[in-house]
mmCIF file of C-alpha atoms and ligand atoms in Angstrom:
data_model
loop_
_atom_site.group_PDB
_atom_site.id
_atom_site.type_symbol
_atom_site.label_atom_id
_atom_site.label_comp_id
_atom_site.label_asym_id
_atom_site.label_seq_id
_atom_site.Cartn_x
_atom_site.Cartn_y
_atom_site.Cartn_z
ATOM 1 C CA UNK A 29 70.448 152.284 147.985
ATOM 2 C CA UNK A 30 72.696 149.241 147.468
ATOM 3 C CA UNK A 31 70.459 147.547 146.458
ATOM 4 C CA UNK A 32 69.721 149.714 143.194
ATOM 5 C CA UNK A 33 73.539 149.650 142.656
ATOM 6 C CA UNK A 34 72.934 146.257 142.403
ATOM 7 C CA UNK A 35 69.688 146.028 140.133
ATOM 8 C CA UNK A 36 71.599 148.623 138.227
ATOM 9 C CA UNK A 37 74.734 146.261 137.676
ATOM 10 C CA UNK A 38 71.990 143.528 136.442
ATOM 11 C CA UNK A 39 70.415 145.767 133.783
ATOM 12 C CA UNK A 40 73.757 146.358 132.481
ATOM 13 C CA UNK A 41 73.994 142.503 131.221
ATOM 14 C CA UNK A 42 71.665 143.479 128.369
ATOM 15 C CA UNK A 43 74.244 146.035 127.744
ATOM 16 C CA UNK A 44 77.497 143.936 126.976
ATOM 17 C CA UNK A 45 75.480 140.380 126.378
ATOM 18 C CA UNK A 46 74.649 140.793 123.255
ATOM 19 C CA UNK A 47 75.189 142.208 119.450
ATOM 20 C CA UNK A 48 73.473 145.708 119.718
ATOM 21 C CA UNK A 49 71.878 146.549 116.096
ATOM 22 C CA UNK A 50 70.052 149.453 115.849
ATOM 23 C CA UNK A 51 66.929 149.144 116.161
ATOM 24 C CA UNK A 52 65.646 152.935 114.929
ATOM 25 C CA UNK A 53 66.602 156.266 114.866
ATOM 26 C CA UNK A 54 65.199 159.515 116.631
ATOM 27 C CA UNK A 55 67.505 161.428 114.041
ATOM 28 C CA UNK A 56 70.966 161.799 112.315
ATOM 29 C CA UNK A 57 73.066 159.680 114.605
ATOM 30 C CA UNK A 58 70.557 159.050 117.406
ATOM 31 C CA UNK A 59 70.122 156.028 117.923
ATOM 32 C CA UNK A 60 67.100 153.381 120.037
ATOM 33 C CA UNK A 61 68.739 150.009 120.521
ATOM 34 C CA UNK A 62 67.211 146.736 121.396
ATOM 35 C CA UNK A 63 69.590 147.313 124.703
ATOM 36 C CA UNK A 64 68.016 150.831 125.400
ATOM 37 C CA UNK A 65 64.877 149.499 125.686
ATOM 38 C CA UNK A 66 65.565 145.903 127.545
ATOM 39 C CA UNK A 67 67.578 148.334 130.626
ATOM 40 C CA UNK A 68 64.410 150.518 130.773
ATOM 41 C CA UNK A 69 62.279 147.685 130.784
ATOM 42 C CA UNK A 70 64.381 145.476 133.350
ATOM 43 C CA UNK A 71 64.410 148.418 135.861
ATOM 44 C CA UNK A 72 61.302 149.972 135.585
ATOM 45 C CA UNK A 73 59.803 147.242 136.408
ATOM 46 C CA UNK A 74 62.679 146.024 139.172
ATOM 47 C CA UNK A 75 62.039 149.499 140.678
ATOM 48 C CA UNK A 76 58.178 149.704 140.903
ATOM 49 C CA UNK A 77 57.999 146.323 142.632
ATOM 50 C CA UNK A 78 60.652 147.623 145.362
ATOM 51 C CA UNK A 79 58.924 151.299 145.424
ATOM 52 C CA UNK A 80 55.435 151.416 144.228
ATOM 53 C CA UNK A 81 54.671 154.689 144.875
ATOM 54 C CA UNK A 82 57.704 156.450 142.615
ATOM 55 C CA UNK A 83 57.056 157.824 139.584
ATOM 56 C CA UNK A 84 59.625 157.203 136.677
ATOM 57 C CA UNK A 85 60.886 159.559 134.034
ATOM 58 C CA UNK A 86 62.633 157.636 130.876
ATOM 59 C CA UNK A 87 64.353 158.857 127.945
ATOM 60 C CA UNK A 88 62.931 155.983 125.548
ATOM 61 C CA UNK A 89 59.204 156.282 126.768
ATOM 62 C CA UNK A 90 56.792 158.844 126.596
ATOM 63 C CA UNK A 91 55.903 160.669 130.713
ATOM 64 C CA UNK A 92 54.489 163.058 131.762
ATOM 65 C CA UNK A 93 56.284 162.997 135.271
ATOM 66 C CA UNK A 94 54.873 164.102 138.923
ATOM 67 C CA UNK A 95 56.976 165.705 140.382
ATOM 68 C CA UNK A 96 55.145 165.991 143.978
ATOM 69 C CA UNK A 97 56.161 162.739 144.384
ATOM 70 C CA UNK A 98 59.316 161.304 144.380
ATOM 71 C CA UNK A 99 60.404 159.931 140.473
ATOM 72 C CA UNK A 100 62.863 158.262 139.297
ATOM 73 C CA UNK A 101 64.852 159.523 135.977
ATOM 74 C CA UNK A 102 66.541 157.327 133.851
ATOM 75 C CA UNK A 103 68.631 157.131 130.628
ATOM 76 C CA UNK A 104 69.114 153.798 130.155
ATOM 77 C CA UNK A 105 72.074 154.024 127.904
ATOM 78 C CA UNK A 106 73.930 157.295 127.930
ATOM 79 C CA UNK A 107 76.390 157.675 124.791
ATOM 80 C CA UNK A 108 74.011 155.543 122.732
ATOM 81 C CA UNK A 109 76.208 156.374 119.624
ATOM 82 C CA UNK A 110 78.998 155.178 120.872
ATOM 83 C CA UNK A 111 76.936 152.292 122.704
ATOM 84 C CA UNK A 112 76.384 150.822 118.887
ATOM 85 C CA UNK A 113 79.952 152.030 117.515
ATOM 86 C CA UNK A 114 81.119 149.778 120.389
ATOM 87 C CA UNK A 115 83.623 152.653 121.741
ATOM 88 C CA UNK A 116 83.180 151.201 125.318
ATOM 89 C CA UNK A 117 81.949 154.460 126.963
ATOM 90 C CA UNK A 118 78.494 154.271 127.838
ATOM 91 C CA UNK A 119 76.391 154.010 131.157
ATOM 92 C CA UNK A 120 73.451 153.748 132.883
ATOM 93 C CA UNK A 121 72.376 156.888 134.215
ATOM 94 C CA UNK A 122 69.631 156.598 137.532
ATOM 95 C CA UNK A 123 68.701 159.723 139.585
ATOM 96 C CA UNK A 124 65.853 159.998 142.662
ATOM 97 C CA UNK A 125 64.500 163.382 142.185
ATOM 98 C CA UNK A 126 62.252 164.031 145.587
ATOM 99 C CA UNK A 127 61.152 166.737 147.488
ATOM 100 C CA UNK A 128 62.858 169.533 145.272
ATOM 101 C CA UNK A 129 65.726 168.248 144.208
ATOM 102 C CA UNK A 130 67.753 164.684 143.422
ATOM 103 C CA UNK A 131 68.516 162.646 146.642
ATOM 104 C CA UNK A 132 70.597 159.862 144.326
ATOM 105 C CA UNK A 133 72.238 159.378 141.746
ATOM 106 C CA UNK A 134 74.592 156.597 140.178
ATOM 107 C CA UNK A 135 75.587 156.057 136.566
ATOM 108 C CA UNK A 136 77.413 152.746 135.747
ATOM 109 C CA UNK A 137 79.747 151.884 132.725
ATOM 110 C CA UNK A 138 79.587 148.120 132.377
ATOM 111 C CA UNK A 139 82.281 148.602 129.977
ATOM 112 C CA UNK A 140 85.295 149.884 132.233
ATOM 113 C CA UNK A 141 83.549 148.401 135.300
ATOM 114 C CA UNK A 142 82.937 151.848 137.052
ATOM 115 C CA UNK A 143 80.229 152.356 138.827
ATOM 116 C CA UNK A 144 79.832 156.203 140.098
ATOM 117 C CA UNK A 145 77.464 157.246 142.925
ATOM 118 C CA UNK A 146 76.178 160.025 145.302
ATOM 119 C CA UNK A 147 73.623 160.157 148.204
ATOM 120 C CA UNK A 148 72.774 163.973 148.476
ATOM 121 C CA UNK A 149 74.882 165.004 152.035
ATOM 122 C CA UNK A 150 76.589 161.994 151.780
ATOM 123 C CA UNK A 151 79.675 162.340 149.122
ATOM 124 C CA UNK A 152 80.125 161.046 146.138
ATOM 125 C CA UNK A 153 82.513 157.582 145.394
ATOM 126 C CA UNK A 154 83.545 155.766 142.491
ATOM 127 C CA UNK A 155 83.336 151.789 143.230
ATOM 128 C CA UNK A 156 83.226 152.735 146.587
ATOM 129 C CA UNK A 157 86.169 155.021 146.755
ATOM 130 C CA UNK A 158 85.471 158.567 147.845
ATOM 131 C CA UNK A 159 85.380 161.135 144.979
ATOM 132 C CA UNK A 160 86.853 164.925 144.689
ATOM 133 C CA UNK A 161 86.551 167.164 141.978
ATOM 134 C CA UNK A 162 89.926 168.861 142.780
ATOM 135 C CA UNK A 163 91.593 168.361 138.830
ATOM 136 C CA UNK A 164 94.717 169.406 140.476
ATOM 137 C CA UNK A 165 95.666 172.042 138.003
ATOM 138 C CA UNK A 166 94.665 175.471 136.688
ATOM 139 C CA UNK A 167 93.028 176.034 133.711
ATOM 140 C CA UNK A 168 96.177 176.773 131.615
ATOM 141 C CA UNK A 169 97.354 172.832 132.073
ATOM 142 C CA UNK A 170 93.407 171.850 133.008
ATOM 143 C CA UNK A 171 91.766 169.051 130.698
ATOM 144 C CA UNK A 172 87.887 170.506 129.932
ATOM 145 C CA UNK A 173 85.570 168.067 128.101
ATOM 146 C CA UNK A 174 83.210 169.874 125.569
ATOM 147 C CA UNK A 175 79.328 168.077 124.927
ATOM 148 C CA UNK A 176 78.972 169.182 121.450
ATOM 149 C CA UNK A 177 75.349 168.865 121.159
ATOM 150 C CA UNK A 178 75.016 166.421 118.532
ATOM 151 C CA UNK A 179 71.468 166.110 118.245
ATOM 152 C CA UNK A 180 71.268 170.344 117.451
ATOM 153 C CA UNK A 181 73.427 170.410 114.423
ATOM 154 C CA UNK A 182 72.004 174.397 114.095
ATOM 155 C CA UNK A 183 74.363 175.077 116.791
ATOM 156 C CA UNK A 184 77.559 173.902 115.501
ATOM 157 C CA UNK A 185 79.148 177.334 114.956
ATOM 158 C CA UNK A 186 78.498 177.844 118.341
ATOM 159 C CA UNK A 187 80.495 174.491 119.362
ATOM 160 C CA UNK A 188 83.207 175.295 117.115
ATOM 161 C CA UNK A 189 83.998 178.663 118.898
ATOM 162 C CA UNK A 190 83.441 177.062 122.578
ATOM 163 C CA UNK A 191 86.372 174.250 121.076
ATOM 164 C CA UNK A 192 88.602 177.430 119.898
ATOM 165 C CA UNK A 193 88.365 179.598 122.802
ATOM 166 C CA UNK A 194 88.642 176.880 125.453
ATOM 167 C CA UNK A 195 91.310 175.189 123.525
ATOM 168 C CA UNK A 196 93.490 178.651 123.785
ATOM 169 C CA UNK A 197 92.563 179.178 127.642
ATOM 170 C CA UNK A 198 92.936 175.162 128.441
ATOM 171 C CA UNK A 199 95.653 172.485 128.667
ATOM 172 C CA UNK A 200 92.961 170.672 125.920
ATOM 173 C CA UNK A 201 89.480 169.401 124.999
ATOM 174 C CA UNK A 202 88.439 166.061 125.349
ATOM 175 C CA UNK A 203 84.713 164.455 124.073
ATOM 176 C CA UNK A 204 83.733 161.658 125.674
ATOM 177 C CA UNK A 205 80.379 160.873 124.441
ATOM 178 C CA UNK A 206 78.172 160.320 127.389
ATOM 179 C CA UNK A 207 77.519 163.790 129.421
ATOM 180 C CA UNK A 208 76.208 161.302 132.492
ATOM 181 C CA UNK A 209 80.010 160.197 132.297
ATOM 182 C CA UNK A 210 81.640 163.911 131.452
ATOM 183 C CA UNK A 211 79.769 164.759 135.135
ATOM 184 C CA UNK A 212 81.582 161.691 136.587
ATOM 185 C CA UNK A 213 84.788 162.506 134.871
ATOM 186 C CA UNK A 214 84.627 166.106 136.785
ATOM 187 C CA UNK A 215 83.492 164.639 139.999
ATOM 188 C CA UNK A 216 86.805 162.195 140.057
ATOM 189 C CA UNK A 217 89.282 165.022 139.173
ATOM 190 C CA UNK A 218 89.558 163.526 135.623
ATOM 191 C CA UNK A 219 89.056 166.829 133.737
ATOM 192 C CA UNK A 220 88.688 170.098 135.229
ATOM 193 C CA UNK A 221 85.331 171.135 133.791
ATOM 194 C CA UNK A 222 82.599 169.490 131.406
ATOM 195 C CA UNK A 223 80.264 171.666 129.395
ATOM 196 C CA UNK A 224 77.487 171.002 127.138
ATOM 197 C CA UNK A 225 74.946 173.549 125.638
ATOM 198 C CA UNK A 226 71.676 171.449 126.095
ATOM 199 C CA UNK A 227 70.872 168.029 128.140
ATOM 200 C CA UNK A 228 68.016 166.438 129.106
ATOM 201 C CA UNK A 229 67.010 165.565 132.773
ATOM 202 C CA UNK A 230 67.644 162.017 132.073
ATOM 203 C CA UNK A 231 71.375 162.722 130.415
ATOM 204 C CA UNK A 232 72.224 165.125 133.522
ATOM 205 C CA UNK A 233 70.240 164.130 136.771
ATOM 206 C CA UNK A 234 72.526 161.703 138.189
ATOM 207 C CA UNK A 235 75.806 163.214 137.398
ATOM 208 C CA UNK A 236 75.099 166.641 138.334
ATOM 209 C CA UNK A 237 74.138 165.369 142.105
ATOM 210 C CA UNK A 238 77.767 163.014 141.935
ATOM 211 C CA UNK A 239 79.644 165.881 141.188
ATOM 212 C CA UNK A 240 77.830 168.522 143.729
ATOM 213 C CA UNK A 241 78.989 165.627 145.915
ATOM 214 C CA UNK A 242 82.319 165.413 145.342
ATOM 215 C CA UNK A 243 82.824 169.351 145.870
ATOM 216 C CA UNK A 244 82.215 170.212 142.039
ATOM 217 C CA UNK A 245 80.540 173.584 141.399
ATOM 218 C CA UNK A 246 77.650 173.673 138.883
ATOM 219 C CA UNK A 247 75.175 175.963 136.936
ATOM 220 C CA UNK A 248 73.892 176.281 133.781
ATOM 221 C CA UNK A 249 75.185 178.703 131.081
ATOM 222 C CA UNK A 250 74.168 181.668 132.795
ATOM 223 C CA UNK A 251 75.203 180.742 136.232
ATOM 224 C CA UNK A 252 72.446 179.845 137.762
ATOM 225 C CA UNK A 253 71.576 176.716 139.782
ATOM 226 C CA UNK A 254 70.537 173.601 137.692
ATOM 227 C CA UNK A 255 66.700 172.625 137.893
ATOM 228 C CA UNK A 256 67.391 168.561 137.064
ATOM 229 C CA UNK A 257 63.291 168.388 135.863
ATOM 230 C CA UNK A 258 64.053 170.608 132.819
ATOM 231 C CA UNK A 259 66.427 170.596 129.917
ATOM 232 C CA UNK A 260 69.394 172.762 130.492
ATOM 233 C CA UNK A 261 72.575 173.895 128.878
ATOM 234 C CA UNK A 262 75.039 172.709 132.060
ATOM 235 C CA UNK A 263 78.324 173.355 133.394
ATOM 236 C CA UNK A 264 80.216 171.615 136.247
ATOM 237 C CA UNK A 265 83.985 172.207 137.326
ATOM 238 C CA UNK A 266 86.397 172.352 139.867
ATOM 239 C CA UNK A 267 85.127 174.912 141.904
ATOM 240 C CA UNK A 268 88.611 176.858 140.923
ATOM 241 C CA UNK A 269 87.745 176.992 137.477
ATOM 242 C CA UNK A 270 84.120 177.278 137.206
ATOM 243 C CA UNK A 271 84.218 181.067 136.608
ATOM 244 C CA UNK A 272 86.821 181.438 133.824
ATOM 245 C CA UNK A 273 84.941 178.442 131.965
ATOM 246 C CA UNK A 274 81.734 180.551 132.662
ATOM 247 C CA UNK A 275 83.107 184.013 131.192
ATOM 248 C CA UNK A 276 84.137 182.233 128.328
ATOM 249 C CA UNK A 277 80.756 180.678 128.177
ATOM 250 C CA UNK A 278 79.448 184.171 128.394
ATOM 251 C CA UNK A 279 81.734 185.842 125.800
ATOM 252 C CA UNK A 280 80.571 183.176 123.178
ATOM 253 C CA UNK A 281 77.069 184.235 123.652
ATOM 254 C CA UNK A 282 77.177 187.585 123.194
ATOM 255 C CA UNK A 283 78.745 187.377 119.643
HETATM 256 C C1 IPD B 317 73.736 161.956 124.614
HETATM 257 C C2 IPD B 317 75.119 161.837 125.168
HETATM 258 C C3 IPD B 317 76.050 162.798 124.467
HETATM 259 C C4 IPD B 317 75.561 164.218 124.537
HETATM 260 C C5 IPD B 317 74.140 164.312 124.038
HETATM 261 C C6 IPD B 317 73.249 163.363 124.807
HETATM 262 P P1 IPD B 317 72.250 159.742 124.541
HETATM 263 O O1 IPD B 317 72.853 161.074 125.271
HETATM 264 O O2 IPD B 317 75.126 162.132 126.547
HETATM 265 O O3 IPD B 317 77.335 162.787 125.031
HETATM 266 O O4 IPD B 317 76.384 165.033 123.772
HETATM 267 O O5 IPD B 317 73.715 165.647 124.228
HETATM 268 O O6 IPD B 317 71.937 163.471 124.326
HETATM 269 O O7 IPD B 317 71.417 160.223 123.397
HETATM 270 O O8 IPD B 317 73.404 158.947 124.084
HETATM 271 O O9 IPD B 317 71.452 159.103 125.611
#
């Protein structure tokens, strides 16, 4: 798969080349840019040269995937908001989903120079560099970074008592502002768990397979294992803190 590292690293020139108006809006803060849709376009059509017979799953297009065969998903710029606020946190997201489940995964941040990858039984590494999600402390001193659903403003209460509680139980919060990084974030040790109450395929395909790599444990809000096809409310931690994020998780929703 180097060589979709590689095509990947390419498509990110249309990223940092250029001024990055907005060029509409899907709603209150959310944001197509000229850049969005120049990535999709570079590597959709990079891809289906190299493998004709994969589907591919886009946030900025409309598909209908097919899932019997492999697809690939992409969000061509993850953290779109902060993408045209130029806060330097933003990446291409690229998963394989094939025979039940996603073989590969990389998202790339032009902006810090990171790219992130996993081959499914083959670890997960960071430019290279193996990977571990092993935050190195307990969730007293543990940083956990909160998604706070921007696009579902009808669930802000719900964000606001997620922020209170884990802000008691943690060491702090932290919001990033791309979930496909959050994952990443977890996978390298950075924070101890990420959390966010509803993602798309394309925000959460690739780094949910980087941190399963790198020893993370992950479910969605009720536990249960992550179907990367289908939106999801998603968790992912150091496997020693996964359940006390969960039961906190749980508490919420049952108020
Ligand atoms: C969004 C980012 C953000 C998360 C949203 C996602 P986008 O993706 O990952 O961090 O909170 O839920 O939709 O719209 O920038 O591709």
């Amino acid at each position: 798969m180097d060589q979709v590292l590689a095509l990947m690293r390419e498509a990110a020139s249309r990223m940092t080349g250029a001024a990055c108006p907005a060029v509409s809006r899907k709603g209150r803060g959310n944001f197509v840019t000229q850049a969005d849709l120049a990535v999709q376009e570079f590597l959709r059509g990079a891809l289906q040269e190299r493998f004709p017979d994969y589907g591919f799953f886009s946030e900025e297009q409309e598909n209908q995937a097919d899932f019997s065969r492999p697809v690939w998903i992409l969000d061509p710029i993850d953290g779109t908001a902060n993408f045209v606020a130029g806060y330097g946190h933003s990446a291409i997201s690229l998963a394989l989903y094939q025979e039940g489940a996603v073989s590969f995964g990389a998202v790339y941040n032009p902006f810090s120079g990171e790219m992130f990858h996993a081959g499914r039984g083959k670890g997960a590494f960071c430019n290279g560099a193996p990977i571990r999600a092993e935050h190195g402390a307990a969730l007293p001193d543990a940083l956990i970074e909160l998604g706070t659903m921007p696009y579902y403003k009808d669930r802000a209460a719900e964000v606001g008592r997620l922020t209170e509680e884990l802000l008691l139980a943690a060491g702090d919060i932290r919001r990033g502002g791309s979930a496909a990084l959050a994952f990443c974030y977890t996978a390298a040790g950075r924070t101890g768990a990420m959390l966010e109450g509803l993602l798309q395929p394309w925000d959460y395909a690739a780094g949910l397979l980087i941190a399963e790599e790198a020893g993370a444990e992950t479910g969605d809000w009720a536990g249960r294992p992550l179907d990367p096809r289908k939106q999801s409310a998603v968790l992912a931690a150091d496997k020693r803190i996964f359940a006390e994020v969960l039961a906190i998780i749980q508490k919420i929703r049952k108020e």
